[in-house]
mmCIF file of C-alpha atoms and ligand atoms in Angstrom:
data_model
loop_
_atom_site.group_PDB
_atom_site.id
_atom_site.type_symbol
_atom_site.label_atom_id
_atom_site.label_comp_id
_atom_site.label_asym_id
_atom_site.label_seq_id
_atom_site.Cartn_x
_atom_site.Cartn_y
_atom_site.Cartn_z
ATOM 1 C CA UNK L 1 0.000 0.000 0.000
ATOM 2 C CA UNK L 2 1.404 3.392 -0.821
ATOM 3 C CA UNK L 3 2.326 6.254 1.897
ATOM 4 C CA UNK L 4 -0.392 9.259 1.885
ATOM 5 C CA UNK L 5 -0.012 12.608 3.169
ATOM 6 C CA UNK L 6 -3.314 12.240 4.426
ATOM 7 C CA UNK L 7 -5.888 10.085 5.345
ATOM 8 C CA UNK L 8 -9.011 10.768 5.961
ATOM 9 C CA UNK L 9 -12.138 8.892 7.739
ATOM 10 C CA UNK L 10 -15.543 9.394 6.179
ATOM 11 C CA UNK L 11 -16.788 10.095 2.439
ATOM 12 C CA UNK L 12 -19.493 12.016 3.153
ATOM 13 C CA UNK L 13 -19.774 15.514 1.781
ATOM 14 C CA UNK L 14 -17.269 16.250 4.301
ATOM 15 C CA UNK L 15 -14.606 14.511 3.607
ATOM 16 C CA UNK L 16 -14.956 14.099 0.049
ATOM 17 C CA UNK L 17 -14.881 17.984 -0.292
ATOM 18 C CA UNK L 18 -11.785 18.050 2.277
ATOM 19 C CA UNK L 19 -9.963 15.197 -0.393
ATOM 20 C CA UNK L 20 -11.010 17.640 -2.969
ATOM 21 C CA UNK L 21 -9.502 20.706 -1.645
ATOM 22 C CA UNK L 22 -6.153 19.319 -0.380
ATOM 23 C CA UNK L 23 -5.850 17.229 -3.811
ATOM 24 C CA UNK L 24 -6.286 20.655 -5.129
ATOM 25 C CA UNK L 25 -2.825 21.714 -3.210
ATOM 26 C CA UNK L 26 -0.454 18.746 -4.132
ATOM 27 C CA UNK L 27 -1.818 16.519 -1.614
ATOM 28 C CA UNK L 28 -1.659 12.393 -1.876
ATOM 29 C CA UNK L 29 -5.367 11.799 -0.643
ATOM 30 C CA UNK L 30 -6.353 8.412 0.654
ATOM 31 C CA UNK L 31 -10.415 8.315 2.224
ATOM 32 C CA UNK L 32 -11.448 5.299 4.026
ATOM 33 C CA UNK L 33 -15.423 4.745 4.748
ATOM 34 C CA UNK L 34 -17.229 1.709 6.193
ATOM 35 C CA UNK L 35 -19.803 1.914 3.319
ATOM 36 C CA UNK L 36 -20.703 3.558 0.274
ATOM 37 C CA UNK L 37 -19.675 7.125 -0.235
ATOM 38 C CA UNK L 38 -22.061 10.237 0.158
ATOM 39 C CA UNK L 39 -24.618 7.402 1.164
ATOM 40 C CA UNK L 40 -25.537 8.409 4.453
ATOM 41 C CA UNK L 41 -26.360 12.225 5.330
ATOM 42 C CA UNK L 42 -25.017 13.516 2.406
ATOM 43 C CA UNK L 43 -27.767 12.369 -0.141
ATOM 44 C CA UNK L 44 -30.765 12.262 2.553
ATOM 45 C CA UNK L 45 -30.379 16.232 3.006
ATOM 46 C CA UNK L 46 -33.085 18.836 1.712
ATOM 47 C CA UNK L 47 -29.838 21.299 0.105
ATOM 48 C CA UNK L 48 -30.979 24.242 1.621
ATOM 49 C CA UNK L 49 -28.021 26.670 1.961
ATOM 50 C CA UNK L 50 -29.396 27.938 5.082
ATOM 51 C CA UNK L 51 -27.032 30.287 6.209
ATOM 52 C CA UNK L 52 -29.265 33.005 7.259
ATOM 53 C CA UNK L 53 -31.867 30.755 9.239
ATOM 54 C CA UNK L 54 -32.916 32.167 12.406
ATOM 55 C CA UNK L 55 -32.864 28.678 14.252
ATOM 56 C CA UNK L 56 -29.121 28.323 13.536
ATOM 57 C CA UNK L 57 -26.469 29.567 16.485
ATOM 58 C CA UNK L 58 -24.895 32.691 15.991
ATOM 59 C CA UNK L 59 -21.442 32.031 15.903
ATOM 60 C CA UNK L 60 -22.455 29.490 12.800
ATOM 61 C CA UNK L 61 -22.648 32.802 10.378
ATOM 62 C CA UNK L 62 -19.053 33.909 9.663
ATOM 63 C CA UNK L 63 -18.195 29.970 8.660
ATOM 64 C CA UNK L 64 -22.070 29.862 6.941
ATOM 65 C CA UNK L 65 -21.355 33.001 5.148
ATOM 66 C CA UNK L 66 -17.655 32.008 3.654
ATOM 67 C CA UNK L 67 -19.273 28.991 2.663
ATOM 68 C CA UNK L 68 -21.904 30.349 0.761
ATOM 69 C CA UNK L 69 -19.233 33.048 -0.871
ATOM 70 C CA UNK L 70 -16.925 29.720 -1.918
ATOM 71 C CA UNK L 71 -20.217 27.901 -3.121
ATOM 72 C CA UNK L 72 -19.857 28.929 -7.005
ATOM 73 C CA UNK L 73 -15.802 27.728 -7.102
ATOM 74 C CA UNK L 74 -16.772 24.716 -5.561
ATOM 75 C CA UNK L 75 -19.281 23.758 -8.202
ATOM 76 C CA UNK L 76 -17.460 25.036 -10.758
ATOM 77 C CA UNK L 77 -14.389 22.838 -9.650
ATOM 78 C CA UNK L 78 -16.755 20.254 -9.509
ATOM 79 C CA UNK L 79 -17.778 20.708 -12.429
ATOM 80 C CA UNK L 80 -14.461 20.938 -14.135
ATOM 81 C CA UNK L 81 -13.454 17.767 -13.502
ATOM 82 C CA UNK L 82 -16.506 15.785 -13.864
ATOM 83 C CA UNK L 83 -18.185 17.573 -16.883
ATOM 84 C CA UNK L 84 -21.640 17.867 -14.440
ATOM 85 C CA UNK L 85 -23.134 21.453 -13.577
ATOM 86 C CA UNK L 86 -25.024 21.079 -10.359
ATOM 87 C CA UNK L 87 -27.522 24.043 -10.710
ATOM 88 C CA UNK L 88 -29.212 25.538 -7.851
ATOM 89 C CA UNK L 89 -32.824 24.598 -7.696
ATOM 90 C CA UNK L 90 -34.276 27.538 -5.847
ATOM 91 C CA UNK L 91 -33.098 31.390 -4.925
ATOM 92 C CA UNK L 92 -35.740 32.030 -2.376
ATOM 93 C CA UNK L 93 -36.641 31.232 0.777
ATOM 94 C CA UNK L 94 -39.812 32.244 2.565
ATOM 95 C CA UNK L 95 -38.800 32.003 5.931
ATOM 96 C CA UNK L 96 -41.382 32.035 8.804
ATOM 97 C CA UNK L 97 -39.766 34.674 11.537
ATOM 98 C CA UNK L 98 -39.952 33.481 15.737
ATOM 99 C CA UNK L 99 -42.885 35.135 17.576
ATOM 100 C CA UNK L 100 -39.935 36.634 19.889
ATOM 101 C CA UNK L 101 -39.078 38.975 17.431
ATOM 102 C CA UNK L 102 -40.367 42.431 16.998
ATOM 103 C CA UNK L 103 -42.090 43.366 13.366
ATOM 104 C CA UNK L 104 -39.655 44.576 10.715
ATOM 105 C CA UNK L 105 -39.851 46.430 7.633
ATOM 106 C CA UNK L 106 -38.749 42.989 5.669
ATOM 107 C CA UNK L 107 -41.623 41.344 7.360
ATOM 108 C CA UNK L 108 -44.488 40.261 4.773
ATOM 109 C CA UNK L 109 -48.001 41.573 4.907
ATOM 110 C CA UNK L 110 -51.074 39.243 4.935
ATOM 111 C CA UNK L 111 -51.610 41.080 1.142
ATOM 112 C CA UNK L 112 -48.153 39.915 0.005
ATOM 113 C CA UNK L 113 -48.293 36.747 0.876
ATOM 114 C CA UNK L 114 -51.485 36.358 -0.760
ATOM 115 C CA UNK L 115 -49.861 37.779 -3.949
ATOM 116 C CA UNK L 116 -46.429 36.127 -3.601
ATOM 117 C CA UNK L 117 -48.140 32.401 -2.751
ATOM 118 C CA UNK L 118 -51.395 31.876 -2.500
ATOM 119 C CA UNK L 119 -51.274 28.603 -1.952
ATOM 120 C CA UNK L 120 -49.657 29.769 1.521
ATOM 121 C CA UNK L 121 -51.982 29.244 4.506
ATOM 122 C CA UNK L 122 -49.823 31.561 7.186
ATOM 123 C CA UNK L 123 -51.831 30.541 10.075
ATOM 124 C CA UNK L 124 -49.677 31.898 13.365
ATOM 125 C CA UNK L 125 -46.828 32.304 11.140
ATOM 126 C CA UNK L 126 -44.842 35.427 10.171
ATOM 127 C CA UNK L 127 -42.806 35.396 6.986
ATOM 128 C CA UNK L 128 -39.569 37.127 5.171
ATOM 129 C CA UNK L 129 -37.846 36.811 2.148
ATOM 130 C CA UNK L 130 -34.688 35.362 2.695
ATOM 131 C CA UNK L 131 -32.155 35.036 -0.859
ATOM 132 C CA UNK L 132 -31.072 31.707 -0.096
ATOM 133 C CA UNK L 133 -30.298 29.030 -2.624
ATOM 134 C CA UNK L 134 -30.640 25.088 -2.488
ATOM 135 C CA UNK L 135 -29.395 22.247 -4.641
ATOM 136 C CA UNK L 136 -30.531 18.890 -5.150
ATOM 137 C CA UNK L 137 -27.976 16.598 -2.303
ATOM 138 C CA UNK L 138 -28.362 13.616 -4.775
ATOM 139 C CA UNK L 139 -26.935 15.887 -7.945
ATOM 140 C CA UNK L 140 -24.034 16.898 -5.768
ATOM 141 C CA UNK L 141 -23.264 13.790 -5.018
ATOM 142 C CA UNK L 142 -23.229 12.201 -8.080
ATOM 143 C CA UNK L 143 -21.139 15.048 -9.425
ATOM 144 C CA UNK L 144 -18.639 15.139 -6.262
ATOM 145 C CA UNK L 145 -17.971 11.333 -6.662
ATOM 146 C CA UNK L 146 -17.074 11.494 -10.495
ATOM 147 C CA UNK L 147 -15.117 14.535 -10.152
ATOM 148 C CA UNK L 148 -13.195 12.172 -7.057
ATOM 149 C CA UNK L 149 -12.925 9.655 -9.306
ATOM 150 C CA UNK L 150 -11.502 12.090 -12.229
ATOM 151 C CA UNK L 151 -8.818 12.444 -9.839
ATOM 152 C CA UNK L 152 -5.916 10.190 -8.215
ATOM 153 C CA UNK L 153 -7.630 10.464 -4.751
ATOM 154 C CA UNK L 154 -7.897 6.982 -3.530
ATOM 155 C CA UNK L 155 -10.956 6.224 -2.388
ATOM 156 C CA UNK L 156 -11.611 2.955 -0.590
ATOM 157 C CA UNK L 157 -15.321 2.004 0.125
ATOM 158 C CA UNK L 158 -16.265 -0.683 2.520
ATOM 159 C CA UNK L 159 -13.219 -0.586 4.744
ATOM 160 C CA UNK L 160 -13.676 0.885 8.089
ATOM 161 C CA UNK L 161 -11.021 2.473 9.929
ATOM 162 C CA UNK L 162 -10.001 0.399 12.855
ATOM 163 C CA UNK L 163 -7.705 2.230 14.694
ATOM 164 C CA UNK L 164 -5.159 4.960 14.282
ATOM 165 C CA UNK L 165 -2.454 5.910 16.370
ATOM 166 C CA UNK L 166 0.488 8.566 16.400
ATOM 167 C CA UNK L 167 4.075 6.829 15.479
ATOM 168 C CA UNK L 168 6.905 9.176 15.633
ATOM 169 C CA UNK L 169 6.426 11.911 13.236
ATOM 170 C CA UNK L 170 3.182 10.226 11.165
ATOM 171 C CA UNK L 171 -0.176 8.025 11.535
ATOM 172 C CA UNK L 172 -0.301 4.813 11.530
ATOM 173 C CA UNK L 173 -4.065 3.700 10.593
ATOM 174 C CA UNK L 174 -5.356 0.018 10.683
ATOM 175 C CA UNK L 175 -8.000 -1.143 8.859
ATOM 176 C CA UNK L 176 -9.681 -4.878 7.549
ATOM 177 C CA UNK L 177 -7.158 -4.762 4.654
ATOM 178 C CA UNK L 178 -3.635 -4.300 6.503
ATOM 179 C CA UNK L 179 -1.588 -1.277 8.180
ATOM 180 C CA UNK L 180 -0.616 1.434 6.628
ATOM 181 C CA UNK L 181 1.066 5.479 7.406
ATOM 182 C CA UNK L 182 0.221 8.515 6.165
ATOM 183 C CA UNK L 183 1.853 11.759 7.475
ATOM 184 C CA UNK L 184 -1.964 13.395 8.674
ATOM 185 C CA UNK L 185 -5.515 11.829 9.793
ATOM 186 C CA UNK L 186 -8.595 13.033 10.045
ATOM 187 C CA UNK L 187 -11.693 12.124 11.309
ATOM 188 C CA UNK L 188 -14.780 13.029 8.931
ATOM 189 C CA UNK L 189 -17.150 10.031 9.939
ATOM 190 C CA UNK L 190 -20.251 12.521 10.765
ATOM 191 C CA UNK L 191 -22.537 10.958 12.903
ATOM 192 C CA UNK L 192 -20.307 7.970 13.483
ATOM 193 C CA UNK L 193 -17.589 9.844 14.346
ATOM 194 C CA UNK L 194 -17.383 8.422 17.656
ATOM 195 C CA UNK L 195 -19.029 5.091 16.881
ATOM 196 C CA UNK L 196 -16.306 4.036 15.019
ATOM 197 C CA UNK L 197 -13.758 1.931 17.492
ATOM 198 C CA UNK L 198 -10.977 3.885 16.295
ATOM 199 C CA UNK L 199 -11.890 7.370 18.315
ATOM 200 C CA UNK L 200 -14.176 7.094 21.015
ATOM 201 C CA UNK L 201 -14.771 9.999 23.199
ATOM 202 C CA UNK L 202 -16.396 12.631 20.250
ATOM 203 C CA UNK L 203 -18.826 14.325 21.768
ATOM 204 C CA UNK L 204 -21.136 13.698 18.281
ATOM 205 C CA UNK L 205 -24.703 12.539 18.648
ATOM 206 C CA UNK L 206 -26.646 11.284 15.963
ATOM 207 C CA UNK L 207 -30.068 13.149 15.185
ATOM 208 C CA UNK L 208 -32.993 11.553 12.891
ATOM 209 C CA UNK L 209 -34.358 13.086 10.636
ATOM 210 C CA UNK L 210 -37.333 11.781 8.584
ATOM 211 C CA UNK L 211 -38.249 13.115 5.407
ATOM 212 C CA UNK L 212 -40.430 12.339 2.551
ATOM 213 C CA UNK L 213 -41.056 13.764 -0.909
ATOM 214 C CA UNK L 214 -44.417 14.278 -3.516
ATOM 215 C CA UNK L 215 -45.316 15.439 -6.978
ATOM 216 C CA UNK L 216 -46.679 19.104 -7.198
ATOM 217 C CA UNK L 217 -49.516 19.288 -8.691
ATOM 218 C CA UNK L 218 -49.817 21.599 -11.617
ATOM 219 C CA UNK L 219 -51.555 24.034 -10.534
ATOM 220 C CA UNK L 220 -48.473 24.728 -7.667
ATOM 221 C CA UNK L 221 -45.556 25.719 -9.415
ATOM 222 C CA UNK L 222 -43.329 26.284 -6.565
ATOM 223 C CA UNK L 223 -40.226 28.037 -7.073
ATOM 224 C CA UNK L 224 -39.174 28.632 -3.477
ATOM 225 C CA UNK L 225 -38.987 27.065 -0.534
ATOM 226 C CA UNK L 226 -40.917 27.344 2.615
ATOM 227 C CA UNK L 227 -39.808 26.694 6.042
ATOM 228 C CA UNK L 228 -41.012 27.302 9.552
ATOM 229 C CA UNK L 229 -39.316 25.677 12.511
ATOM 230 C CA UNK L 230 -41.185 22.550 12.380
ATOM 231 C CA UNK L 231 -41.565 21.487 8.718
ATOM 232 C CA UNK L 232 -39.832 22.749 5.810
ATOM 233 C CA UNK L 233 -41.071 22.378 1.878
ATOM 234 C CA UNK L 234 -37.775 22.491 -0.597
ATOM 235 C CA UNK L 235 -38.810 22.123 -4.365
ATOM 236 C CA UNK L 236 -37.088 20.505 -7.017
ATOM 237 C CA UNK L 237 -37.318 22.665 -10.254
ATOM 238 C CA UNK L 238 -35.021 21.380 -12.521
ATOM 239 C CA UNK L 239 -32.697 18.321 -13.604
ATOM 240 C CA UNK L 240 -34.286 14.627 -12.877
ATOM 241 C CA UNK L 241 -36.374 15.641 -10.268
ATOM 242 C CA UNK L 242 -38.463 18.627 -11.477
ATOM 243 C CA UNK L 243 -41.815 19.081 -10.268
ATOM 244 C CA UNK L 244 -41.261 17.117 -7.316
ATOM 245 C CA UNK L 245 -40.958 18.786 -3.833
ATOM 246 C CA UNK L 246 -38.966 17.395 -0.207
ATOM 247 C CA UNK L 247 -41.421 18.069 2.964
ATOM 248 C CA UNK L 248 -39.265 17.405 5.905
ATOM 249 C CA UNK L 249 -37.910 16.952 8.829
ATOM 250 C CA UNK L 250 -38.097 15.040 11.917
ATOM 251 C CA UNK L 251 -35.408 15.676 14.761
ATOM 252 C CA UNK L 252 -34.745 12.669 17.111
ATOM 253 C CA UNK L 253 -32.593 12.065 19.682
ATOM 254 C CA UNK L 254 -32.628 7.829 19.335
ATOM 255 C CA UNK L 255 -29.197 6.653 18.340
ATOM 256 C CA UNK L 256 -28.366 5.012 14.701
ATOM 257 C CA UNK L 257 -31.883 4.163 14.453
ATOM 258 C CA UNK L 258 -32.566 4.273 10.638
ATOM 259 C CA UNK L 259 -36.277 2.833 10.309
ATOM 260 C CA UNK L 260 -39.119 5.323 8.795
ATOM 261 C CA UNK L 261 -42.346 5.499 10.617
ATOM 262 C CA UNK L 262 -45.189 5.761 8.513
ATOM 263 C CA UNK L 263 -46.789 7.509 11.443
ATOM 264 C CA UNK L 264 -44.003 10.399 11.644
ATOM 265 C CA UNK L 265 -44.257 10.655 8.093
ATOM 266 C CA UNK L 266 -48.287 11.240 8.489
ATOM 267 C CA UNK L 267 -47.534 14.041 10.879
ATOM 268 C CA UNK L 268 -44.840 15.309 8.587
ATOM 269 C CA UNK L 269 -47.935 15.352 5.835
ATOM 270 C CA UNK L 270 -50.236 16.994 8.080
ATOM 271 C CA UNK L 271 -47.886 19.831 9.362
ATOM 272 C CA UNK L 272 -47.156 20.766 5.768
ATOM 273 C CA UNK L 273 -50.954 20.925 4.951
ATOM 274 C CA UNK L 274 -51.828 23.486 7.346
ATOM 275 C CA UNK L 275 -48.938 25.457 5.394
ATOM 276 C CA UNK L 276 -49.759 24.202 2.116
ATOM 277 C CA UNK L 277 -53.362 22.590 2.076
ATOM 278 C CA UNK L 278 -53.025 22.103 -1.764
ATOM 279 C CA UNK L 279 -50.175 19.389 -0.684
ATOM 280 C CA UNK L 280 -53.353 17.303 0.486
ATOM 281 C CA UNK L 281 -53.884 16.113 -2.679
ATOM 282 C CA UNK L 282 -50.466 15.104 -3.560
ATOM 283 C CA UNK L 283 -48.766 11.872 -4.515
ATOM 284 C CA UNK L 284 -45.753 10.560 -1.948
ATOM 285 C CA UNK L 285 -42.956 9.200 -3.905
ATOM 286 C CA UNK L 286 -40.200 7.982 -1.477
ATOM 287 C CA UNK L 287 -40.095 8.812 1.974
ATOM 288 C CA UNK L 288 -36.534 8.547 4.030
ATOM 289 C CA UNK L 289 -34.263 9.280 7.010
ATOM 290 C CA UNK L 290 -30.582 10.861 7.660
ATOM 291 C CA UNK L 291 -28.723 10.862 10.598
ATOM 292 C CA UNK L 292 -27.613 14.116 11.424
ATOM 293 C CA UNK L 293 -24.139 14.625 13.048
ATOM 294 C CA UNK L 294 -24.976 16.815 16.392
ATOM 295 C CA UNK L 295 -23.064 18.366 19.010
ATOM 296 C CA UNK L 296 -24.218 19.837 22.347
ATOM 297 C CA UNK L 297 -23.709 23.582 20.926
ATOM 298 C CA UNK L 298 -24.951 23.262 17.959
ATOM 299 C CA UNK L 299 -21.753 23.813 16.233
ATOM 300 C CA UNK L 300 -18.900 21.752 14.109
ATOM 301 C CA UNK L 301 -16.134 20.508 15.848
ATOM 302 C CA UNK L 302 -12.784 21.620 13.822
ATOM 303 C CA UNK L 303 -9.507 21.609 14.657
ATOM 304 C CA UNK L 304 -7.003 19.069 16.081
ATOM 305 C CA UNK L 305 -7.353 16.514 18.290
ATOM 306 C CA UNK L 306 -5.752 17.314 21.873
ATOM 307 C CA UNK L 307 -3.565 14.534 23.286
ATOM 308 C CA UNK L 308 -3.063 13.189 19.442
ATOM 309 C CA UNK L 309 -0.172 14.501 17.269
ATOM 310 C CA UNK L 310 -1.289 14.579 13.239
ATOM 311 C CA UNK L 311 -5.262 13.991 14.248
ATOM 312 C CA UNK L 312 -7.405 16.287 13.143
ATOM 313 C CA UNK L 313 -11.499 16.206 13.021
ATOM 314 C CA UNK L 314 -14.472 17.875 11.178
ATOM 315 C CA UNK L 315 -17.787 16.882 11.860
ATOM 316 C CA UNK L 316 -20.657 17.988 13.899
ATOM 317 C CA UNK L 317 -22.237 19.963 11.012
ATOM 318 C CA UNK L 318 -25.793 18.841 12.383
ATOM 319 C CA UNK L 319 -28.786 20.482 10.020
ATOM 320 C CA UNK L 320 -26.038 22.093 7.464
ATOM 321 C CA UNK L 321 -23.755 19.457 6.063
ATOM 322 C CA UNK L 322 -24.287 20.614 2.451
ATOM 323 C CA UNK L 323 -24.000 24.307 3.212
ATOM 324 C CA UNK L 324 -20.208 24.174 5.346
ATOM 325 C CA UNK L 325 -18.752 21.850 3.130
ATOM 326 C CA UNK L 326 -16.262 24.285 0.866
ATOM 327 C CA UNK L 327 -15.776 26.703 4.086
ATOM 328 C CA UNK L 328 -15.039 23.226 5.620
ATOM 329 C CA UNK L 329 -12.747 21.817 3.330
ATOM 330 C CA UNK L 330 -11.048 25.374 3.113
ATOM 331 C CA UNK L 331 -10.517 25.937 6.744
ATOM 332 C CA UNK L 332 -9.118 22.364 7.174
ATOM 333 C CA UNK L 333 -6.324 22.106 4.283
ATOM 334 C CA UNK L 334 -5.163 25.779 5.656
ATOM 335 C CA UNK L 335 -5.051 24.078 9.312
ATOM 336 C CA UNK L 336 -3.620 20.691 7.940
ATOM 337 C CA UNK L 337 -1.141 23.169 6.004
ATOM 338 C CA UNK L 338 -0.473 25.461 8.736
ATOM 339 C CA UNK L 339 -1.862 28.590 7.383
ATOM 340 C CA UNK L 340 -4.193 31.257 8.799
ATOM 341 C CA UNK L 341 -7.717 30.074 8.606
ATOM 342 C CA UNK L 342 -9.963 32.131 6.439
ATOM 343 C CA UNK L 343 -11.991 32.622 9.131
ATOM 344 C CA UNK L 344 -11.947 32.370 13.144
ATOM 345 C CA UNK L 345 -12.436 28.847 14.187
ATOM 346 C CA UNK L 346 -12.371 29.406 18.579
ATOM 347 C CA UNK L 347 -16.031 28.548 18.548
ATOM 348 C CA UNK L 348 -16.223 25.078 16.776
ATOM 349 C CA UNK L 349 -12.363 24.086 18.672
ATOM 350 C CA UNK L 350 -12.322 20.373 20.047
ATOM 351 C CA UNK L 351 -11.066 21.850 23.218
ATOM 352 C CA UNK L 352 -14.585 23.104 24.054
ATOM 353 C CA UNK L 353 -15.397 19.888 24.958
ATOM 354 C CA UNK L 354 -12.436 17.768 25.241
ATOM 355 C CA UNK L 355 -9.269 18.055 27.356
ATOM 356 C CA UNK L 356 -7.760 14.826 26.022
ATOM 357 C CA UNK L 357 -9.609 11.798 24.468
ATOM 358 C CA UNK L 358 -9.311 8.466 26.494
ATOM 359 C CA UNK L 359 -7.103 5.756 24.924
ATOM 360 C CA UNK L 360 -9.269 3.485 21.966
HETATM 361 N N1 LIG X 1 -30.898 20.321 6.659
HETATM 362 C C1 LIG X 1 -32.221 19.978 6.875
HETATM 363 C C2 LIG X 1 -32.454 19.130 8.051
HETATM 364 O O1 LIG X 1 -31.611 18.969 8.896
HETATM 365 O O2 LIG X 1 -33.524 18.592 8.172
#
């Protein structure tokens, strides 16, 4: 087996975009994941780019708002090596505001709501106009894994990372196929970032979510999406799924369960009819569940691991996976290459939460 520069755990958005980025510099890239790549959270996300949602933490906007200012080079990198445009499916977002906050000029009247959408059903709901974008998860990662593959990254599926430890200056990393060093890990495993027996001690939960998606009906062309705290609507409008729209999600707390309730997917239904009452009469096509990668604060975890020389970890990304990814992968290769981060990185530290990791 050849001698990386770096390996990494996890091809998930993640770490696939991290490979990307550091292949980018001159980097040998080896990524290592116990199954298929961009198979887990990844491809079960909506693709909002929600960096301006008022349910995410405030110190998520400076890394939210690089990402969304890298989002075009990243696609057209993407694109570059794997001859596929992902296009953005939406450009609009009508976002319902919380009831703690004070009326705003932005705010939409009952009158332009009924002009904008009058499909729209407001209810107790407030609303704004947010320019947000979203992109179908399933286009990205088709086009992510042939532009990997378009590349010498070496990408090896199916072969879990069993343990890693620090040997003199390097790595060495065991997995079902033999032992091997690279000169820099790191851990990009998402939700099982701790599960896996080679780093226990990450303080990353996994969080269901549930989702399910219909056919609009003809007489809803729906070219934004709509999301309160409790449901969100994201249509597709172009590529292989046009016409179609995702209704989503649940948020459980109940480990690597992956099984979809017909009952949760019922209440999904009915929250999105009190929005949308049109969506009554609509057909369900598939109906599916992520596992979203959660910390305690609501924030990634990036940085190095403390107590392990040449570790390093990103994961945590929680409801915005898709969105971080190129402020991700950016922010990593300039740690992993020593250079000034592009943007301040205190709040997501693994320090916040761990002084050292106990011993695999
Ligand atoms: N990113 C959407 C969700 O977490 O449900």
């Amino acid at each position: 087996m050849h001698h990386p520069d770096l390996c990494i755990a996890g091809a998930g958005i993640i770490g696939l975009s991290l490979a990307l980025e550091l292949h980018h510099r001159g980097y040998r890239v080896t990524v290592f994941d116990q199954g298929d790549p961009l198979a887990e959270s990844s491809s079960a996300a909506a693709g909002m780019l929600a960096a301006y949602d008022p349910d995410n933490p405030s110190q998520l906007l400076p890394l939210a708002t690089l990402s969304l200012s890298l989002y075009p080079n990243y696609l057209d990198r993407i694109h570059s090596l794997s001859g596929i445009r992902v296009p953005f499916q939406t450009h609009t977002t009508l976002q319902s505001v919380p009831t703690r906050t004070a009326a705003t000029s932005s705010e939409l009247t009952a009158k332009d709501l009924s002009h904008l959408f009058p499909a729209l059903v407001p209810r107790k709901h407030r609303f704004i106009l947010l320019d947000e974008h979203s992109l179908d998860p399933r286009q990205l990662a088709s086009a992510l894994l042939a532009a990997i593959h378009a590349t010498t990254i070496d990408l090896q599926p199916h072969t879990p990372i069993l343990s890693t430890r620090p040997v003199g200056n390097a790595v060495e990393i065991t997995t079902p196929i033999g032992t091997m060093q690279t000169a820099q890990f790191v851990n990009c495993a998402g939700a099982w970032a701790a599960a896996s027996s080679h780093q226990p001690g990450i303080p990353v939960t996994p969080k269901k979510g549930q989702m399910f998606s219909v056919v609009l009906p003809p007489s809803l062309p729906m070219h934004f999406v709509v999301r309160t705290p409790d449901i969100y609507v994201v249509p597709r409008t172009t590529g292989p799924s046009a016409g179609r729209a995702i209704v989503g999600a649940t948020v459980e707390d109940i480990g690597f369960d992956k099984i979809v309730h017909p009952s949760d997917i019922d209440h999904l239904r009915s929250l999105a009819i009190t929005l949308l009452p049109i969506l009554a009469s609509t057909q369900q096509l598939e109906a599916w569940c992520g596992l979203r990668p959660a910390t305690a604060d609501g924030l990634p975890i990036l940085g190095t691991l403390p107590g392990r020389p040449n570790h390093f970890i990103a994961t945590g990304h929680y409801r915005n996976g898709i969105l971080l990814a190129p402020a991700t992968a950016k922010v990593m290769a300039q740690l992993i290459l020593g250079e000034t981060s592009a943007t301040e990185l205190t709040s997501f530290s693994p320090n916040r939460f761990l002084s050292e990791l106990p011993s695999p």
